XYZ file of C-alpha atoms in Angstrom:
591
model
C 103.300 77.841 93.299
C 100.366 75.404 93.866
C 101.427 71.838 95.300
C 101.157 69.072 92.657
C 99.154 65.987 93.298
C 100.759 62.620 91.990
C 98.993 59.593 92.982
C 100.839 56.499 92.773
C 97.905 54.669 91.214
C 94.155 55.126 90.495
C 91.578 54.889 93.524
C 87.826 54.649 93.366
C 85.923 57.967 92.734
C 82.411 56.609 92.717
C 81.622 52.948 93.903
C 78.733 51.092 92.222
C 77.662 48.904 94.965
C 74.429 46.905 94.492
C 73.220 49.314 92.019
C 73.891 52.187 94.319
C 76.309 54.886 93.408
C 78.477 56.014 96.393
C 81.043 58.635 96.566
C 84.648 57.593 97.875
C 85.573 60.024 100.858
C 89.233 59.227 100.298
C 89.099 60.357 96.632
C 87.210 63.870 97.610
C 90.210 64.208 99.973
C 92.588 63.987 97.089
C 90.435 66.490 95.083
C 90.050 68.924 97.813
C 93.762 69.501 97.944
C 94.223 70.124 94.209
C 94.392 73.884 93.839
C 95.446 73.754 90.196
C 93.112 73.896 87.408
C 92.180 70.263 86.331
C 92.051 68.765 82.984
C 89.501 65.887 83.068
C 89.593 62.957 80.621
C 86.885 60.425 80.951
C 86.494 57.261 78.857
C 83.438 55.156 78.668
C 82.458 52.248 76.215
C 81.580 48.496 76.375
C 83.214 46.216 78.906
C 86.467 44.419 77.779
C 87.243 46.905 75.016
C 90.410 48.186 76.309
C 89.620 51.587 77.858
C 91.947 51.132 80.794
C 94.936 50.598 78.411
C 94.402 53.995 76.862
C 94.019 55.678 80.118
C 97.157 54.054 81.532
C 99.079 55.635 78.373
C 97.744 58.838 79.196
C 99.140 58.540 82.538
C 102.435 58.092 81.211
C 102.530 54.513 82.980
C 102.438 50.910 81.806
C 100.332 49.751 84.784
C 97.608 51.631 86.708
C 93.960 51.131 85.745
C 93.454 47.301 85.957
C 93.130 45.937 82.410
C 91.624 42.428 83.432
C 91.850 39.408 81.204
C 88.597 37.858 81.347
C 85.085 38.445 79.764
C 84.003 40.075 82.994
C 83.802 43.687 83.550
C 86.908 44.513 85.621
C 86.294 48.263 86.603
C 83.349 48.952 88.643
C 81.893 52.427 88.979
C 84.412 55.317 88.189
C 87.996 55.178 89.099
C 90.159 58.434 89.386
C 93.876 59.148 88.859
C 95.320 62.579 89.306
C 98.796 63.188 87.992
C 100.776 66.373 86.973
C 99.968 67.393 83.482
C 102.789 66.433 81.325
C 102.401 69.452 78.770
C 100.655 71.968 81.017
C 102.577 73.384 83.924
C 100.809 74.143 86.955
C 97.738 71.957 85.788
C 96.459 68.617 87.023
C 95.479 65.860 84.693
C 92.445 63.840 86.028
C 91.906 60.653 84.441
C 88.541 58.966 84.907
C 88.010 55.312 83.971
C 84.493 54.075 83.804
C 82.625 50.647 84.462
C 82.213 48.997 81.218
C 78.783 49.415 79.657
C 76.761 46.577 78.738
C 77.740 43.908 81.302
C 75.334 41.202 81.038
C 75.862 40.329 84.743
C 74.044 43.634 85.771
C 70.761 42.826 83.986
C 69.859 46.345 83.377
C 70.943 49.659 81.887
C 69.860 52.040 84.491
C 73.548 52.090 86.061
C 75.002 52.174 82.682
C 73.076 55.337 81.771
C 74.054 57.272 85.064
C 77.890 56.263 84.608
C 77.551 57.590 81.013
C 75.919 60.733 82.281
C 78.213 61.304 85.020
C 81.366 60.856 82.785
C 79.828 63.609 80.495
C 79.124 65.982 83.509
C 82.622 65.545 84.979
C 84.764 65.746 82.071
C 86.329 68.262 79.785
C 87.143 65.364 77.331
C 84.933 62.686 76.817
C 86.153 59.558 75.254
C 83.739 56.847 73.689
C 85.714 53.665 73.162
C 84.403 50.907 70.803
C 85.269 48.028 68.828
C 85.238 47.653 65.163
C 83.570 50.367 62.758
C 81.023 52.961 63.392
C 77.865 51.058 62.076
C 74.346 50.876 63.235
C 75.213 48.265 65.825
C 77.687 50.647 67.233
C 75.182 53.391 67.103
C 72.604 51.327 68.933
C 75.217 50.782 71.580
C 75.364 54.353 72.183
C 71.782 54.857 72.891
C 73.055 56.182 76.148
C 73.549 59.772 74.320
C 69.684 59.837 73.207
C 68.838 59.446 77.068
C 70.932 62.181 78.252
C 67.955 64.897 78.204
C 66.232 62.355 80.347
C 69.149 61.979 82.675
C 70.482 65.491 82.785
C 68.908 69.128 83.211
C 70.469 72.041 81.897
C 68.677 74.319 84.263
C 65.895 74.287 86.806
C 63.322 75.824 84.424
C 60.580 73.412 83.590
C 59.920 72.518 80.028
C 63.402 73.311 78.817
C 65.202 70.063 78.588
C 65.019 68.766 75.108
C 67.428 68.156 72.112
C 66.183 71.250 70.573
C 67.454 73.383 73.456
C 71.086 71.809 73.093
C 72.664 74.975 73.155
C 71.954 75.058 77.060
C 73.938 71.771 77.137
C 76.807 72.583 74.945
C 78.193 75.232 77.177
C 78.639 72.408 79.823
C 79.406 69.353 77.836
C 82.815 68.079 77.024
C 84.723 67.712 73.763
C 83.832 64.345 72.069
C 86.430 61.686 71.082
C 85.489 58.431 69.406
C 88.218 55.852 69.674
C 87.778 52.746 67.427
C 89.533 49.687 68.392
C 90.546 46.839 66.127
C 89.679 48.849 62.950
C 90.204 46.842 59.854
C 88.538 48.885 57.113
C 90.459 51.117 54.620
C 89.790 54.999 55.243
C 88.624 55.701 51.643
C 85.514 56.825 49.927
C 85.216 56.406 46.158
C 88.742 55.404 45.949
C 90.077 58.703 47.679
C 91.699 58.485 51.092
C 89.765 60.307 54.036
C 90.889 60.936 57.690
C 89.221 59.272 60.753
C 87.510 62.470 61.383
C 85.912 62.442 57.817
C 84.926 59.002 58.599
C 83.082 59.908 61.765
C 81.182 62.996 59.956
C 80.117 60.410 57.227
C 79.011 57.964 59.841
C 76.891 60.791 61.436
C 74.929 61.769 58.334
C 71.305 61.770 58.788
C 68.861 59.622 56.756
C 66.024 61.694 55.061
C 62.591 60.626 56.159
C 60.348 60.710 59.318
C 59.316 57.172 59.500
C 60.131 55.103 62.775
C 63.360 53.333 61.201
C 64.693 56.818 59.952
C 64.179 58.286 63.367
C 65.749 55.514 65.259
C 68.567 55.752 62.638
C 68.978 59.555 63.068
C 68.410 60.036 66.745
C 71.755 58.984 68.152
C 73.641 60.854 65.367
C 71.468 64.074 65.894
C 72.103 63.978 69.636
C 75.964 63.594 68.965
C 75.876 66.394 66.427
C 74.043 68.683 68.708
C 75.496 67.902 72.005
C 78.863 67.507 70.819
C 79.832 70.006 68.002
C 83.541 69.711 68.998
C 84.358 66.081 68.023
C 87.254 64.076 66.935
C 87.927 60.340 65.976
C 90.909 58.018 66.377
C 91.254 54.479 64.991
C 93.383 51.737 66.301
C 94.838 48.323 64.774
C 94.901 45.335 66.733
C 97.393 45.896 69.403
C 98.967 42.188 69.300
C 98.411 38.723 68.391
C 95.294 37.282 69.992
C 97.382 34.960 72.145
C 99.129 38.052 73.707
C 95.914 40.184 74.580
C 95.235 38.665 77.845
C 98.588 39.999 79.247
C 98.545 43.290 77.172
C 100.009 45.404 79.967
C 102.985 42.916 80.541
C 103.846 43.030 76.713
C 107.250 44.548 75.667
C 106.992 47.300 73.043
C 108.523 45.111 70.301
C 105.764 42.667 70.901
C 103.055 44.993 70.093
C 101.818 46.133 66.602
C 103.959 49.080 65.484
C 100.936 50.859 63.942
C 99.095 50.476 66.995
C 101.924 51.897 69.132
C 102.139 54.685 66.614
C 98.347 55.133 66.881
C 98.316 55.381 70.604
C 101.091 58.019 70.853
C 99.085 60.033 68.293
C 95.993 59.723 70.524
C 97.807 60.603 73.659
C 99.533 63.581 72.003
C 96.272 65.057 70.705
C 94.449 64.518 74.158
C 97.253 66.040 76.241
C 97.779 68.917 73.821
C 94.048 69.718 72.903
C 92.021 68.706 76.261
C 91.101 71.915 77.972
C 90.620 72.721 81.564
C 87.365 71.733 82.843
C 85.024 74.952 82.916
C 81.689 75.882 84.152
C 79.251 78.222 82.306
C 80.968 81.576 81.776
C 84.541 80.099 81.479
C 84.912 79.511 85.168
C 87.986 77.070 85.467
C 87.591 74.230 87.729
C 89.979 73.064 90.335
C 89.994 70.054 92.665
C 87.502 71.249 95.288
C 85.212 72.658 92.424
C 85.417 68.914 90.923
C 84.762 67.601 94.253
C 81.717 69.750 94.673
C 80.310 68.842 91.285
C 80.890 64.946 92.238
C 79.051 65.307 95.321
C 76.143 67.449 93.880
C 75.482 65.248 90.958
C 75.750 61.785 93.013
C 73.618 63.163 95.531
C 70.917 64.195 93.191
C 71.048 60.737 91.459
C 70.730 59.037 94.914
C 67.761 61.176 95.689
C 65.921 60.022 92.719
C 66.266 63.504 91.115
C 67.886 64.484 87.797
C 71.313 66.025 87.971
C 70.963 69.800 87.120
C 74.003 71.591 85.788
C 72.807 75.072 86.839
C 71.704 73.923 90.350
C 75.279 72.370 90.506
C 77.032 75.516 89.509
C 74.939 77.447 92.104
C 75.376 75.032 95.010
C 79.295 75.436 94.249
C 78.869 79.092 93.989
C 77.380 79.239 97.523
C 80.125 77.134 98.983
C 82.910 79.062 97.351
C 81.177 82.647 97.885
C 81.004 81.881 101.574
C 84.440 80.689 101.591
C 85.527 83.804 99.430
C 83.831 86.124 102.283
C 85.902 84.431 104.784
C 89.269 84.673 102.870
C 88.520 88.356 102.457
C 87.867 88.921 106.094
C 90.886 87.061 107.081
C 92.838 89.048 104.640
C 91.354 92.276 105.975
C 91.944 91.453 109.601
C 95.613 90.369 108.776
C 96.273 93.718 107.124
C 94.653 95.891 109.729
C 96.698 93.704 112.282
C 100.081 94.600 110.624
C 99.248 98.189 109.719
C 97.334 99.748 112.604
C 99.109 100.743 115.623
C 96.499 101.936 118.294
C 95.876 104.593 119.048
C 95.836 106.524 115.783
C 96.607 110.085 115.990
C 93.553 110.969 113.876
C 90.353 109.120 113.123
C 91.215 109.750 109.391
C 94.501 107.982 109.808
C 92.548 104.705 110.843
C 90.025 105.154 108.079
C 92.589 105.590 105.560
C 94.252 102.098 106.756
C 90.881 100.609 106.774
C 90.169 101.686 103.122
C 93.308 100.225 101.847
C 92.767 97.000 103.637
C 89.056 96.946 102.447
C 90.071 97.417 98.974
C 92.482 94.588 99.016
C 89.814 92.330 100.826
C 87.143 93.208 98.033
C 90.030 92.217 95.411
C 90.417 88.680 97.354
C 86.697 88.305 97.406
C 86.396 89.017 93.782
C 89.117 86.751 92.775
C 87.663 83.657 94.767
C 84.027 84.232 94.028
C 81.773 83.446 90.962
C 78.156 83.802 90.143
C 77.255 85.773 93.380
C 73.474 86.285 92.329
C 72.199 89.790 93.095
C 75.836 90.363 94.888
C 74.291 88.677 97.966
C 77.796 87.712 99.306
C 79.372 90.848 98.294
C 76.879 92.686 100.457
C 77.595 90.382 103.289
C 81.278 91.001 102.872
C 80.602 94.686 102.903
C 78.279 94.354 106.138
C 81.048 92.551 107.860
C 83.881 94.858 106.867
C 81.692 97.585 108.137
C 81.150 95.848 111.478
C 84.860 95.311 111.736
C 85.725 98.970 110.743
C 83.384 99.890 113.803
C 84.998 97.581 115.882
C 88.679 99.009 115.155
C 87.011 102.559 115.706
C 85.878 101.417 119.455
C 89.204 99.739 119.993
C 91.250 102.898 118.910
C 88.821 105.163 121.049
C 89.438 102.854 124.040
C 93.351 102.527 123.340
C 93.418 106.398 123.180
C 91.387 106.795 126.398
C 93.431 104.327 128.302
C 96.664 105.973 127.065
C 95.444 109.506 127.970
C 94.249 108.528 131.482
C 97.631 106.905 132.037
C 99.431 109.955 130.874
C 97.176 112.378 132.869
C 97.988 110.485 135.993
C 101.698 110.443 135.141
C 101.624 114.259 134.445
C 99.031 115.630 136.976
C 99.926 113.328 139.776
C 102.443 115.525 141.467
C 100.079 118.305 141.538
C 97.267 116.446 143.038
C 99.809 115.308 145.581
C 100.717 118.983 146.275
C 96.981 119.929 146.747
C 96.521 116.912 149.194
C 99.722 118.425 151.186
C 98.009 121.989 151.269
C 100.832 123.493 149.203
C 98.168 125.902 147.490
C 96.253 126.624 150.778
C 97.712 130.044 151.116
C 97.466 133.502 150.023
C 98.238 133.567 146.310
C 97.779 129.705 145.944
C 94.768 129.851 143.737
C 96.783 131.579 141.162
C 99.705 129.482 141.637
C 97.511 126.386 141.290
C 96.043 127.719 137.975
C 99.596 128.574 136.609
C 100.822 125.153 137.452
C 97.670 123.486 135.916
C 98.246 125.325 132.487
C 101.996 124.229 132.559
C 100.919 120.633 132.857
C 98.299 121.123 130.142
C 101.050 122.195 127.766
C 103.113 119.155 128.681
C 100.117 116.861 127.952
C 99.699 118.488 124.441
C 103.224 118.080 123.834
C 103.111 114.185 123.915
C 102.342 112.617 120.587
C 100.067 109.725 119.491
C 97.551 110.230 122.283
C 94.928 109.182 119.799
C 91.375 110.636 119.059
C 90.267 110.993 122.612
C 92.855 113.295 123.822
C 90.604 116.459 124.281
C 87.691 114.532 125.543
C 89.678 112.723 128.278
C 91.549 116.102 129.361
C 88.092 117.792 129.506
C 86.574 115.251 131.640
C 89.757 115.276 133.841
C 89.772 118.922 134.401
C 85.957 119.057 135.178
C 86.585 116.422 137.756
C 89.132 118.662 139.501
C 86.813 122.015 139.332
C 85.752 121.409 142.737
C 89.353 121.638 143.884
C 90.108 124.818 141.881
C 86.755 126.143 143.362
C 87.689 125.374 146.788
C 91.247 127.022 146.455
C 89.556 130.145 144.923
C 87.162 130.787 147.779
C 90.128 130.286 150.444
C 92.617 132.380 148.807
C 92.384 135.417 150.919
C 94.563 137.510 148.548
C 91.784 137.740 146.146
C 88.751 140.297 146.259
C 85.402 139.255 145.796
C 85.223 140.744 142.544
C 88.423 139.029 141.130
C 86.808 135.856 142.442
C 83.800 136.523 140.459
C 85.851 137.161 137.385
C 87.818 133.914 137.621
C 84.214 132.072 137.858
C 83.108 133.356 134.800
C 86.529 132.570 133.168
C 86.253 128.942 134.196
C 82.867 128.830 132.783
C 84.044 130.376 129.399
C 86.666 127.905 129.220
C 84.282 125.055 129.890
C 81.981 126.352 127.140
C 84.710 126.697 124.640
C 85.992 123.143 125.440
C 82.454 121.808 125.049
C 82.110 123.784 121.565
C 85.410 122.233 120.519
C 84.377 118.669 121.364
C 81.026 119.128 119.383
C 83.049 120.249 116.446
C 85.350 117.250 116.810
C 82.401 114.801 116.964
C 80.778 116.473 113.727
C 83.989 116.168 112.042
C 84.128 112.291 113.149
C 80.644 111.621 111.871
C 81.526 113.422 108.747
C 84.622 111.402 108.035
C 82.515 108.191 108.799
C 79.835 109.188 106.314
C 82.568 109.855 103.658
C 84.236 106.683 104.502
C 80.876 104.729 103.916
C 80.562 106.235 100.418
C 84.126 105.547 99.424
C 83.385 101.757 100.711
C 80.288 101.821 98.488
C 81.992 103.293 95.417
C 84.956 100.628 95.935
C 82.499 97.820 95.794
C 80.733 99.020 92.798
C 84.170 99.786 91.123
C 85.524 96.182 91.495
C 82.082 94.732 91.036
C 81.782 96.401 87.517
C 85.110 95.459 86.525
C 84.522 91.866 87.374
C 81.164 91.813 85.499
C 82.827 93.187 82.579
C 85.452 90.566 82.638
C 82.823 87.744 83.206
C 80.756 89.163 80.466
C 83.727 89.218 77.926
C 84.235 85.580 79.007
C 80.765 84.587 78.661
C 80.688 86.384 75.047
C 83.748 84.370 74.069
C 82.212 81.228 74.929
C 78.992 82.045 73.207
C 80.835 83.214 70.140
C 82.583 79.807 70.185
C 79.418 78.107 70.475
C 77.899 80.109 67.884
C 80.817 79.289 65.408
C 80.288 75.630 65.971
C 76.622 75.724 65.509
C 77.138 77.640 62.128
C 79.505 74.961 61.149
C 76.718 72.360 62.064
C 74.177 74.233 60.198
C 76.363 74.518 57.112
C 76.773 70.558 57.309
C 72.940 69.995 57.602
C 72.377 72.516 54.579
C 74.762 70.479 52.292
C 73.205 67.174 53.402
C 69.779 68.571 52.507
C 68.346 68.670 55.910
C 66.384 71.735 55.667
C 64.204 71.153 58.940
C 67.397 70.496 61.133
C 68.990 73.404 59.579
C 66.034 75.569 60.579
C 66.330 74.302 64.251
C 69.979 75.265 64.315
C 69.107 78.658 63.170
C 66.807 79.099 65.902
C 69.205 78.056 68.563
C 71.904 80.542 66.844
C 69.115 83.246 67.284
C 68.521 82.356 70.715
C 72.278 82.636 71.489
C 72.384 85.932 69.843
C 69.336 87.444 71.861
C 71.295 86.275 74.990
C 74.107 88.035 73.837
C 72.277 91.208 73.421
C 70.598 91.041 76.698
C 73.776 90.460 78.808
C 74.497 93.844 79.853
C 76.390 94.631 83.219
C 74.061 95.236 85.984
C 75.240 96.545 89.195
C 73.083 96.821 92.286
C 74.874 96.248 95.381
C 72.535 98.152 97.620
């Protein structure tokens, strides 16, 4: 079970100091410890519009994000609060409260635009908070949405960064929720009641015409419709009498407007139930360390004067995570081999079988922790490192076997060597007695189990080193005729030749086993890669189908409203998505 992170209160995630955005290391440390998937809810809007109050309610606390009580913007930069998700076990809710937009003390909108863009890039649900109704003034205040393509790149390809290419953005962008504070209108059209969502859609209707005024009217609406096909609206009455608003967080529930209390509860219930885990393209869930990486990548891009690129952020994250995935896989392999292998193994095949089992588990660990491994670069690195470690285990196994066998030979043949030194066999018939004793000791050596793969070679070398002793005993044995001595010499040569042949066959067998193991390793990599690619492709197809359904709904709305040109643009996006789906076939090329 992953540990829960429950901060006692918010802390700054991104500081806004003299117009410069700087990441807070303490906040990154908190994120790096969150192994659970994160649901990220960010809120933006004009300063002094009650954003922090809603975020405190989502956190289930009365106090937390500072509300302030003056006309000055109180929150600076982006503040973060991580709490256990109240409705999704094993998930962490990350709340991002942003600096109020439009603060006249800042003097320009540059920072506001970046705060707005970062809130979109980091969240899975994006809440835009405004006062009153959705009129042209409210749309004008939301001009940041029309600047998104000037602030964010979907990918690194040049010339592919416009509203018309919104399908590239939709896969990254969050769900959109518009909250209207101090709303006083009746929700009805032509005397018929409508929902807040209906009101939002009516407010997003485009105006026919191509003149400058119509374009100014349509641009923010068109961007919201294209970038945020999944959208929702909530309205709120005034929370309390004006004289109480300055101390809203201290008010008791009975001092608040009952309708406002009910509306806030409905809002919180929806956000907590419907806000999804933050995901990357392909349905890859984001946890704390991944969110940490995104924050750093985006802020560093802004600080260097570049545009945050969603594709590059994912690739940068993939580099970090895939390197870590290789390390995790290697660590798992070494742990498993350390637990399973007792050196020396009786045969090479025994060691290779243990390697193959540990290798399969290591590849599974890598696949679980890696994503977007372009051209299987990191999987190839893993394969190469596993091969090096396999060869190292083989060397360790050979050495362990050699050491074991040498010690065993010294123990078994030591008394025989001592007898030779004492002259026990320097007498008539001594040679045959020596050979008989040597054969008995060889049988004793063979009977000892788990000598390892070097048993024959070490014995052969040992006996070869003692041939001079046997030759000397043979030549001094007066009981043997010259003919018998010649026969014994030929017999010794034949034994040596047979041992050499056996050794050659053993070497060939080991080489065949190693080649067979390499092929099995390759096939295991291919098998697990193919399975992962199929899973990834299924996730991507599901994501594209969802985007396609939203686009079709948008196209249907545009057709009903009579905007044929905009409908045709949507149709082109639909066709592009369909073409991508057809071209996304699994490709496997590890080597």
